[in-house]
mmCIF file of C-alpha atoms in Angstrom:
data_model
loop_
_atom_site.group_PDB
_atom_site.id
_atom_site.type_symbol
_atom_site.label_atom_id
_atom_site.label_comp_id
_atom_site.label_asym_id
_atom_site.label_seq_id
_atom_site.Cartn_x
_atom_site.Cartn_y
_atom_site.Cartn_z
ATOM 1 C CA MET K 1 48.502 31.064 -101.907
ATOM 2 C CA ASP K 2 46.165 33.471 -100.342
ATOM 3 C CA THR K 3 44.663 36.151 -102.944
ATOM 4 C CA GLU K 4 43.135 39.436 -102.636
ATOM 5 C CA THR K 5 39.278 39.129 -102.954
ATOM 6 C CA PRO K 6 36.351 41.336 -101.947
ATOM 7 C CA SER K 7 36.803 40.195 -98.334
ATOM 8 C CA THR K 8 40.512 40.641 -98.368
ATOM 9 C CA PRO K 9 41.080 44.002 -100.080
ATOM 10 C CA ALA K 10 44.363 45.204 -101.205
ATOM 11 C CA PRO K 11 45.837 47.854 -98.741
ATOM 12 C CA GLN K 12 45.584 51.585 -99.373
ATOM 13 C CA HIS K 13 48.661 53.982 -98.886
ATOM 14 C CA LEU K 14 49.126 57.171 -97.195
ATOM 15 C CA ARG K 15 52.073 59.274 -97.780
ATOM 16 C CA LEU K 16 52.940 61.037 -94.275
ATOM 17 C CA ALA K 17 54.316 64.398 -93.644
ATOM 18 C CA ASP K 18 57.731 62.969 -93.094
ATOM 19 C CA GLY K 19 57.634 61.063 -96.460
ATOM 20 C CA ARG K 20 57.020 57.633 -95.159
ATOM 21 C CA ARG K 21 54.449 55.393 -96.689
ATOM 22 C CA LEU K 22 51.848 53.897 -94.327
ATOM 23 C CA ALA K 23 49.811 51.098 -95.479
ATOM 24 C CA TYR K 24 45.934 50.446 -94.153
ATOM 25 C CA ALA K 25 43.151 48.418 -94.948
ATOM 26 C CA GLU K 26 39.287 48.096 -94.043
ATOM 27 C CA TYR K 27 37.236 44.998 -93.364
ATOM 28 C CA GLY K 28 33.539 44.312 -92.345
ATOM 29 C CA GLY K 29 30.838 46.754 -92.875
ATOM 30 C CA LYS K 30 31.466 49.802 -95.064
ATOM 31 C CA ASP K 31 29.270 52.243 -93.215
ATOM 32 C CA GLY K 32 28.936 50.921 -89.694
ATOM 33 C CA PRO K 33 30.780 51.996 -86.512
ATOM 34 C CA PRO K 34 34.393 52.599 -87.105
ATOM 35 C CA VAL K 35 36.895 50.470 -85.006
ATOM 36 C CA LEU K 36 40.683 51.162 -85.255
ATOM 37 C CA TYR K 37 42.409 47.897 -84.986
ATOM 38 C CA CYS K 38 46.140 47.574 -83.643
ATOM 39 C CA HIS K 39 47.516 44.241 -84.894
ATOM 40 C CA GLY K 40 49.599 42.012 -82.693
ATOM 41 C CA PHE K 41 53.350 40.825 -82.964
ATOM 42 C CA PRO K 42 54.833 40.125 -85.760
ATOM 43 C CA SER K 43 52.042 40.743 -87.950
ATOM 44 C CA SER K 44 50.152 42.841 -90.336
ATOM 45 C CA HIS K 45 46.819 44.629 -91.188
ATOM 46 C CA ARG K 46 45.594 41.234 -92.470
ATOM 47 C CA GLU K 47 45.432 39.864 -88.930
ATOM 48 C CA ALA K 48 42.105 41.877 -88.446
ATOM 49 C CA ARG K 49 40.620 39.205 -90.958
ATOM 50 C CA LEU K 50 40.321 36.938 -87.735
ATOM 51 C CA LEU K 51 37.445 39.236 -86.651
ATOM 52 C CA GLU K 52 36.131 39.849 -90.204
ATOM 53 C CA PRO K 53 33.245 37.395 -89.983
ATOM 54 C CA ALA K 54 31.906 38.958 -86.882
ATOM 55 C CA ALA K 55 32.476 42.299 -87.782
ATOM 56 C CA ARG K 56 30.461 41.643 -91.046
ATOM 57 C CA ARG K 57 27.602 40.293 -89.113
ATOM 58 C CA LEU K 58 27.575 43.211 -86.819
ATOM 59 C CA GLY K 59 28.288 45.812 -89.670
ATOM 60 C CA VAL K 60 31.441 46.854 -87.769
ATOM 61 C CA ARG K 61 34.103 48.876 -89.779
ATOM 62 C CA LEU K 62 37.404 47.508 -89.003
ATOM 63 C CA ILE K 63 40.232 49.956 -89.796
ATOM 64 C CA THR K 64 43.699 48.485 -89.496
ATOM 65 C CA LEU K 65 47.208 49.687 -90.188
ATOM 66 C CA ASP K 66 50.702 48.001 -90.702
ATOM 67 C CA ARG K 67 53.011 49.389 -88.202
ATOM 68 C CA PRO K 68 56.299 50.795 -89.627
ATOM 69 C CA GLY K 69 58.434 48.167 -91.018
ATOM 70 C CA TYR K 70 55.729 45.695 -91.543
ATOM 71 C CA GLY K 71 53.918 44.929 -94.618
ATOM 72 C CA GLY K 72 53.465 47.959 -96.938
ATOM 73 C CA SER K 73 54.426 50.627 -94.238
ATOM 74 C CA ASP K 74 57.739 52.082 -94.537
ATOM 75 C CA ALA K 75 60.203 51.501 -91.692
ATOM 76 C CA CYS K 76 60.991 54.277 -88.967
ATOM 77 C CA PRO K 77 63.963 53.196 -86.921
ATOM 78 C CA GLU K 78 63.665 55.680 -84.268
ATOM 79 C CA ARG K 79 59.920 55.639 -83.707
ATOM 80 C CA THR K 80 58.348 55.575 -80.182
ATOM 81 C CA LEU K 81 55.288 54.161 -78.964
ATOM 82 C CA LEU K 82 53.626 57.368 -78.841
ATOM 83 C CA ASP K 83 54.663 58.056 -82.586
ATOM 84 C CA TRP K 84 52.304 55.343 -83.517
ATOM 85 C CA ALA K 85 49.298 57.548 -82.363
ATOM 86 C CA ASP K 86 50.288 60.110 -84.758
ATOM 87 C CA ASP K 87 50.355 57.707 -87.754
ATOM 88 C CA CYS K 88 46.842 56.560 -86.489
ATOM 89 C CA ALA K 89 45.591 60.056 -86.388
ATOM 90 C CA ALA K 90 46.839 60.568 -89.903
ATOM 91 C CA VAL K 91 44.836 57.823 -91.256
ATOM 92 C CA LEU K 92 41.798 58.903 -89.426
ATOM 93 C CA ASP K 93 42.103 62.203 -90.844
ATOM 94 C CA ARG K 94 42.463 60.786 -94.409
ATOM 95 C CA LEU K 95 39.208 58.811 -93.721
ATOM 96 C CA GLY K 96 37.377 61.849 -92.385
ATOM 97 C CA LEU K 97 36.773 60.196 -88.982
ATOM 98 C CA ALA K 98 36.734 62.487 -85.984
ATOM 99 C CA ARG K 99 36.521 59.438 -83.304
ATOM 100 C CA THR K 100 36.397 55.765 -83.549
ATOM 101 C CA ALA K 101 36.607 52.878 -81.043
ATOM 102 C CA LEU K 102 39.828 51.413 -80.368
ATOM 103 C CA VAL K 103 41.128 47.801 -80.061
ATOM 104 C CA GLY K 104 44.582 46.285 -79.222
ATOM 105 C CA VAL K 105 45.448 42.634 -79.638
ATOM 106 C CA SER K 106 48.077 40.791 -78.077
ATOM 107 C CA GLY K 107 51.326 42.730 -78.936
ATOM 108 C CA GLY K 108 49.100 45.666 -80.369
ATOM 109 C CA GLY K 109 47.786 46.315 -76.853
ATOM 110 C CA PRO K 110 50.687 48.478 -75.830
ATOM 111 C CA PHE K 111 50.212 50.372 -79.144
ATOM 112 C CA ALA K 112 46.450 51.036 -78.464
ATOM 113 C CA LEU K 113 47.412 52.281 -74.983
ATOM 114 C CA ALA K 114 49.790 54.774 -76.576
ATOM 115 C CA CYS K 115 46.790 55.991 -78.650
ATOM 116 C CA ALA K 116 44.543 56.226 -75.656
ATOM 117 C CA ALA K 117 47.327 58.171 -73.814
ATOM 118 C CA ARG K 118 48.382 60.479 -76.491
ATOM 119 C CA ILE K 119 45.114 61.150 -78.545
ATOM 120 C CA PRO K 120 42.263 60.098 -76.307
ATOM 121 C CA GLU K 121 39.994 62.710 -77.901
ATOM 122 C CA ARG K 122 40.036 60.626 -81.228
ATOM 123 C CA PHE K 123 38.562 57.569 -79.412
ATOM 124 C CA THR K 124 35.315 56.687 -77.790
ATOM 125 C CA THR K 125 36.200 53.653 -75.828
ATOM 126 C CA CYS K 126 39.283 51.095 -75.844
ATOM 127 C CA THR K 127 39.280 47.214 -75.763
ATOM 128 C CA LEU K 128 42.259 45.272 -75.109
ATOM 129 C CA VAL K 129 42.448 41.604 -76.013
ATOM 130 C CA CYS K 130 45.084 39.288 -74.569
ATOM 131 C CA PRO K 131 47.267 42.355 -74.210
ATOM 132 C CA LEU K 132 51.016 42.169 -73.724
ATOM 133 C CA GLY K 133 51.935 44.072 -70.537
ATOM 134 C CA PRO K 134 54.603 46.584 -69.825
ATOM 135 C CA VAL K 135 57.594 43.799 -69.741
ATOM 136 C CA TYR K 136 60.234 46.615 -69.110
ATOM 137 C CA ARG K 137 58.792 46.275 -65.624
ATOM 138 C CA THR K 138 60.452 43.226 -63.705
ATOM 139 C CA GLU K 139 57.363 41.973 -62.362
ATOM 140 C CA VAL K 140 55.492 41.636 -65.588
ATOM 141 C CA LEU K 141 58.389 40.283 -67.605
ATOM 142 C CA ALA K 142 58.768 37.538 -64.939
ATOM 143 C CA ALA K 143 55.393 36.241 -65.573
ATOM 144 C CA MET K 144 56.187 35.552 -69.344
ATOM 145 C CA PRO K 145 57.087 31.961 -70.391
ATOM 146 C CA GLY K 146 60.814 31.207 -70.270
ATOM 147 C CA PRO K 147 61.604 31.228 -73.748
ATOM 148 C CA ALA K 148 59.717 34.583 -74.387
ATOM 149 C CA ARG K 149 61.230 36.014 -71.153
ATOM 150 C CA ALA K 150 64.569 35.112 -72.369
ATOM 151 C CA ALA K 151 64.204 36.657 -75.902
ATOM 152 C CA LEU K 152 63.010 39.925 -74.427
ATOM 153 C CA GLN K 153 65.822 40.113 -71.870
ATOM 154 C CA LEU K 154 68.302 39.567 -74.845
ATOM 155 C CA VAL K 155 66.876 42.596 -76.493
ATOM 156 C CA ARG K 156 66.783 44.528 -73.511
ATOM 157 C CA ARG K 157 70.193 43.892 -72.135
ATOM 158 C CA ALA K 158 72.239 43.349 -75.596
ATOM 159 C CA PRO K 159 70.420 45.085 -78.288
ATOM 160 C CA ARG K 160 73.348 44.604 -80.698
ATOM 161 C CA LEU K 161 73.205 40.941 -80.212
ATOM 162 C CA GLY K 162 69.313 41.074 -80.623
ATOM 163 C CA ARG K 163 69.747 42.584 -84.017
ATOM 164 C CA LEU K 164 71.836 39.819 -85.182
ATOM 165 C CA VAL K 165 69.555 36.954 -83.679
ATOM 166 C CA TYR K 166 66.444 38.612 -85.153
ATOM 167 C CA GLY K 167 67.694 39.817 -88.299
ATOM 168 C CA PRO K 168 68.526 37.831 -91.386
ATOM 169 C CA PRO K 169 68.805 34.969 -92.060
ATOM 170 C CA VAL K 170 66.289 34.139 -89.155
ATOM 171 C CA SER K 171 63.700 36.595 -90.336
ATOM 172 C CA ASP K 172 64.071 35.430 -93.997
ATOM 173 C CA LEU K 173 63.467 31.769 -93.061
ATOM 174 C CA LEU K 174 60.262 32.657 -91.087
ATOM 175 C CA ALA K 175 58.927 34.717 -93.753
ATOM 176 C CA ARG K 176 59.659 31.914 -96.394
ATOM 177 C CA TRP K 177 58.592 29.041 -94.144
ATOM 178 C CA PRO K 178 55.968 30.217 -91.529
ATOM 179 C CA THR K 179 55.724 26.570 -90.558
ATOM 180 C CA LEU K 180 58.593 27.223 -88.360
ATOM 181 C CA ILE K 181 56.836 29.945 -86.492
ATOM 182 C CA GLU K 182 53.848 27.467 -86.234
ATOM 183 C CA ARG K 183 55.991 25.051 -84.365
ATOM 184 C CA ILE K 184 56.835 27.721 -81.906
ATOM 185 C CA ARG K 185 53.289 28.842 -81.458
ATOM 186 C CA ASP K 186 52.100 25.305 -80.765
ATOM 187 C CA ALA K 187 54.822 24.714 -78.298
ATOM 188 C CA ALA K 188 53.439 27.169 -75.719
ATOM 189 C CA ALA K 189 49.553 26.751 -76.873
ATOM 190 C CA PRO K 190 46.929 25.110 -75.085
ATOM 191 C CA PRO K 191 44.919 22.307 -76.999
ATOM 192 C CA ILE K 192 42.075 24.748 -77.791
ATOM 193 C CA ASP K 193 44.560 27.169 -79.552
ATOM 194 C CA ARG K 194 46.428 24.264 -81.313
ATOM 195 C CA ASP K 195 43.041 23.028 -82.705
ATOM 196 C CA LEU K 196 42.118 26.578 -83.813
ATOM 197 C CA LEU K 197 45.419 27.217 -85.428
ATOM 198 C CA ALA K 198 45.216 23.801 -87.351
ATOM 199 C CA GLU K 199 42.012 25.412 -89.261
ATOM 200 C CA PRO K 200 42.889 26.118 -92.737
ATOM 201 C CA ARG K 201 41.304 29.592 -92.677
ATOM 202 C CA ILE K 202 43.091 30.535 -89.628
ATOM 203 C CA ARG K 203 46.505 29.228 -90.493
ATOM 204 C CA THR K 204 46.249 30.885 -93.771
ATOM 205 C CA ILE K 205 45.475 34.364 -92.015
ATOM 206 C CA MET K 206 48.330 33.958 -89.522
ATOM 207 C CA ASN K 207 50.778 32.866 -92.083
ATOM 208 C CA THR K 208 50.007 35.512 -94.425
ATOM 209 C CA SER K 209 50.284 38.115 -91.764
ATOM 210 C CA LEU K 210 53.626 36.787 -90.799
ATOM 211 C CA ARG K 211 54.916 36.994 -94.350
ATOM 212 C CA ASP K 212 53.897 40.473 -94.486
ATOM 213 C CA ALA K 213 55.489 41.216 -91.221
ATOM 214 C CA LEU K 214 58.785 39.788 -92.161
ATOM 215 C CA GLY K 215 58.695 39.898 -96.027
ATOM 216 C CA ARG K 216 60.941 43.069 -96.167
ATOM 217 C CA GLY K 217 63.335 42.109 -93.255
ATOM 218 C CA ALA K 218 62.712 42.307 -89.464
ATOM 219 C CA ARG K 219 63.216 45.814 -88.848
ATOM 220 C CA GLY K 220 59.822 46.402 -87.809
ATOM 221 C CA ALA K 221 59.632 43.499 -85.399
ATOM 222 C CA ARG K 222 63.127 44.297 -83.925
ATOM 223 C CA ARG K 223 61.878 47.798 -83.195
ATOM 224 C CA ASP K 224 58.665 46.457 -81.618
ATOM 225 C CA ILE K 225 60.619 44.387 -79.336
ATOM 226 C CA ARG K 226 62.903 47.325 -78.411
ATOM 227 C CA LEU K 227 59.755 49.404 -77.553
ATOM 228 C CA TYR K 228 58.111 46.635 -75.496
ATOM 229 C CA THR K 229 61.203 46.383 -73.120
ATOM 230 C CA GLN K 230 61.945 49.880 -72.474
ATOM 231 C CA PRO K 231 59.790 52.642 -70.739
ATOM 232 C CA TRP K 232 56.880 53.441 -72.846
ATOM 233 C CA GLY K 233 56.925 57.128 -72.505
ATOM 234 C CA PHE K 234 53.402 57.600 -70.662
ATOM 235 C CA ASP K 235 51.982 56.607 -67.473
ATOM 236 C CA ILE K 236 49.358 53.818 -67.668
ATOM 237 C CA ALA K 237 47.521 55.206 -64.686
ATOM 238 C CA ASP K 238 46.830 58.583 -66.567
ATOM 239 C CA ILE K 239 44.852 57.061 -69.173
ATOM 240 C CA ASP K 240 41.107 57.962 -68.977
ATOM 241 C CA LEU K 241 39.458 56.230 -71.684
ATOM 242 C CA PRO K 242 37.146 53.406 -70.617
ATOM 243 C CA ILE K 243 38.668 50.106 -71.197
ATOM 244 C CA ASP K 244 37.538 46.508 -71.390
ATOM 245 C CA LEU K 245 40.184 43.932 -71.194
ATOM 246 C CA TRP K 246 39.620 40.367 -72.529
ATOM 247 C CA HIS K 247 41.918 37.577 -71.438
ATOM 248 C CA GLY K 248 41.901 33.803 -71.547
ATOM 249 C CA GLU K 249 42.629 32.185 -68.475
ATOM 250 C CA ILE K 250 44.829 29.546 -70.076
ATOM 251 C CA ASP K 251 46.776 31.817 -72.490
ATOM 252 C CA GLY K 252 50.064 30.169 -73.090
ATOM 253 C CA THR K 253 51.554 33.213 -75.005
ATOM 254 C CA VAL K 254 50.762 36.335 -72.996
ATOM 255 C CA PRO K 255 50.113 34.991 -69.248
ATOM 256 C CA VAL K 256 46.820 36.006 -67.610
ATOM 257 C CA ALA K 257 49.132 37.760 -65.082
ATOM 258 C CA HIS K 258 49.299 40.676 -67.451
ATOM 259 C CA ALA K 259 45.720 41.244 -67.590
ATOM 260 C CA ARG K 260 45.562 41.210 -63.914
ATOM 261 C CA TRP K 261 48.481 43.703 -63.666
ATOM 262 C CA TYR K 262 46.561 45.969 -66.192
ATOM 263 C CA ALA K 263 43.307 45.771 -64.153
ATOM 264 C CA GLY K 264 45.237 46.853 -61.062
ATOM 265 C CA HIS K 265 46.858 49.715 -62.790
ATOM 266 C CA LEU K 266 44.304 51.191 -65.558
ATOM 267 C CA ARG K 267 42.147 53.848 -63.872
ATOM 268 C CA ARG K 268 38.630 52.835 -65.703
ATOM 269 C CA CYS K 269 39.618 49.032 -66.800
ATOM 270 C CA THR K 270 36.626 46.417 -66.775
ATOM 271 C CA PRO K 271 38.429 42.861 -66.956
ATOM 272 C CA HIS K 272 36.777 39.837 -68.437
ATOM 273 C CA ILE K 273 38.911 36.699 -67.652
ATOM 274 C CA LEU K 274 37.566 33.870 -69.707
ATOM 275 C CA PRO K 275 37.918 30.228 -68.407
ATOM 276 C CA GLY K 276 39.052 27.765 -71.069
ATOM 277 C CA GLU K 277 39.958 30.380 -73.557
ATOM 278 C CA GLY K 278 43.778 30.704 -74.855
ATOM 279 C CA HIS K 279 45.467 33.299 -76.723
ATOM 280 C CA PHE K 280 44.344 32.713 -80.135
ATOM 281 C CA SER K 281 40.925 31.047 -79.502
ATOM 282 C CA LEU K 282 39.828 34.192 -77.474
ATOM 283 C CA PRO K 283 39.858 36.841 -80.209
ATOM 284 C CA VAL K 284 38.458 34.416 -82.732
ATOM 285 C CA GLN K 285 35.806 32.437 -80.827
ATOM 286 C CA GLN K 286 34.768 35.543 -78.608
ATOM 287 C CA ALA K 287 34.782 38.191 -81.455
ATOM 288 C CA GLU K 288 31.204 38.762 -81.623
ATOM 289 C CA THR K 289 30.983 39.195 -77.962
ATOM 290 C CA ILE K 290 33.930 41.542 -77.904
ATOM 291 C CA LEU K 291 32.697 43.580 -80.746
ATOM 292 C CA THR K 292 29.303 43.851 -79.437
ATOM 293 C CA ARG K 293 30.502 45.243 -76.021
ATOM 294 C CA LEU K 294 32.777 47.460 -77.868
ATOM 295 C CA ILE K 295 30.268 49.204 -80.018
ATOM 296 C CA GLU K 296 27.601 49.424 -77.478
ATOM 297 C CA ARG K 297 30.094 51.318 -75.153
ATOM 298 C CA ALA K 298 31.303 53.459 -78.009
ATOM 299 C CA ALA K 299 27.599 54.313 -78.827
ATOM 300 C CA ALA K 300 27.018 55.437 -75.333
ATOM 301 C CA ALA K 301 30.238 57.421 -74.984
ATOM 302 C CA PRO K 302 29.826 61.212 -74.125
ATOM 303 C CA PRO K 303 31.850 63.832 -76.472
ATOM 304 C CA ARG K 304 35.315 64.566 -75.299
ATOM 305 C CA PRO K 305 36.970 67.821 -75.163
ATOM 306 C CA ALA K 306 40.730 68.167 -76.639
ATOM 307 C CA THR K 307 43.413 67.179 -74.155
ATOM 308 C CA PRO K 308 46.647 69.142 -73.538
ATOM 309 C CA GLU K 309 50.078 68.104 -74.920
ATOM 310 C CA ILE K 310 51.492 64.824 -74.373
ATOM 311 C CA ASP K 311 55.379 64.387 -74.527
ATOM 312 C CA GLY K 312 55.672 67.904 -75.744
ATOM 313 C CA ARG K 313 53.441 67.527 -78.801
ATOM 314 C CA PRO K 314 49.997 68.764 -79.388
ATOM 315 C CA ALA K 315 47.181 66.272 -79.816
ATOM 316 C CA SER K 316 45.691 66.069 -83.347
ATOM 317 C CA PRO K 317 42.780 68.431 -84.073
#
């Protein structure tokens, strides 16, 4: 069993204005450059432990939240992608941080982009790592592997049926026996990912994150899928933060076609397509390179003025 140690601190909790409880944790250096980390799908704040060894070496302060319905964060059934930015702003306010760098990994990529769209003045720069693309768009969905494409289409076209398929008892089984999801991950993974996922430390982090994600049911995961498969509420082309995009060329989970789509549609995107890297090997084996580039760009970022309202709501002060 994974236990809480100095390197795996217990999460903190913040009571939001709407009464929800939001869980967050910090990893890496305590006083170093702050980086807000958006976890993948389905997962939790503990996923950031994959990058923790590199963060400690570099002194980076990783701040990571459980999205609503995951881990220690209360569900929010009607949340939108842009609402996630408000939750992140509340945690940054709690920590007294006016600005941080921003990173989104895999299914956390769309949520990082929502932050960049809604509250860009809170961030110096953004990094996307093997990010899921806007699968509500036909050409992006078509690039997904067959089983994943079918699952996303099911939720998009028949949300009630999706709730049955992704609700209990499936979520209960996956939370209790994460080895079932390991088989699903391995089915699409290239050898470099399968070897990495077999390492005890990596396996423990992945399985603990999955138990967090589904331990109180699948409401958070079901809402994420629904959000991925409908328009996101902002125009990607309007995002003006500088963005580094890292993707493995042999990624079997999120195809490299998604990275190429982003590179063609994000205004200030610098793509890094790495040969021989997969979906899981990339953020682990290239963590130091990714974080070094991120903090260098954050340090060089000029001050940003406040931006106008997005989606009818004022940006955070």
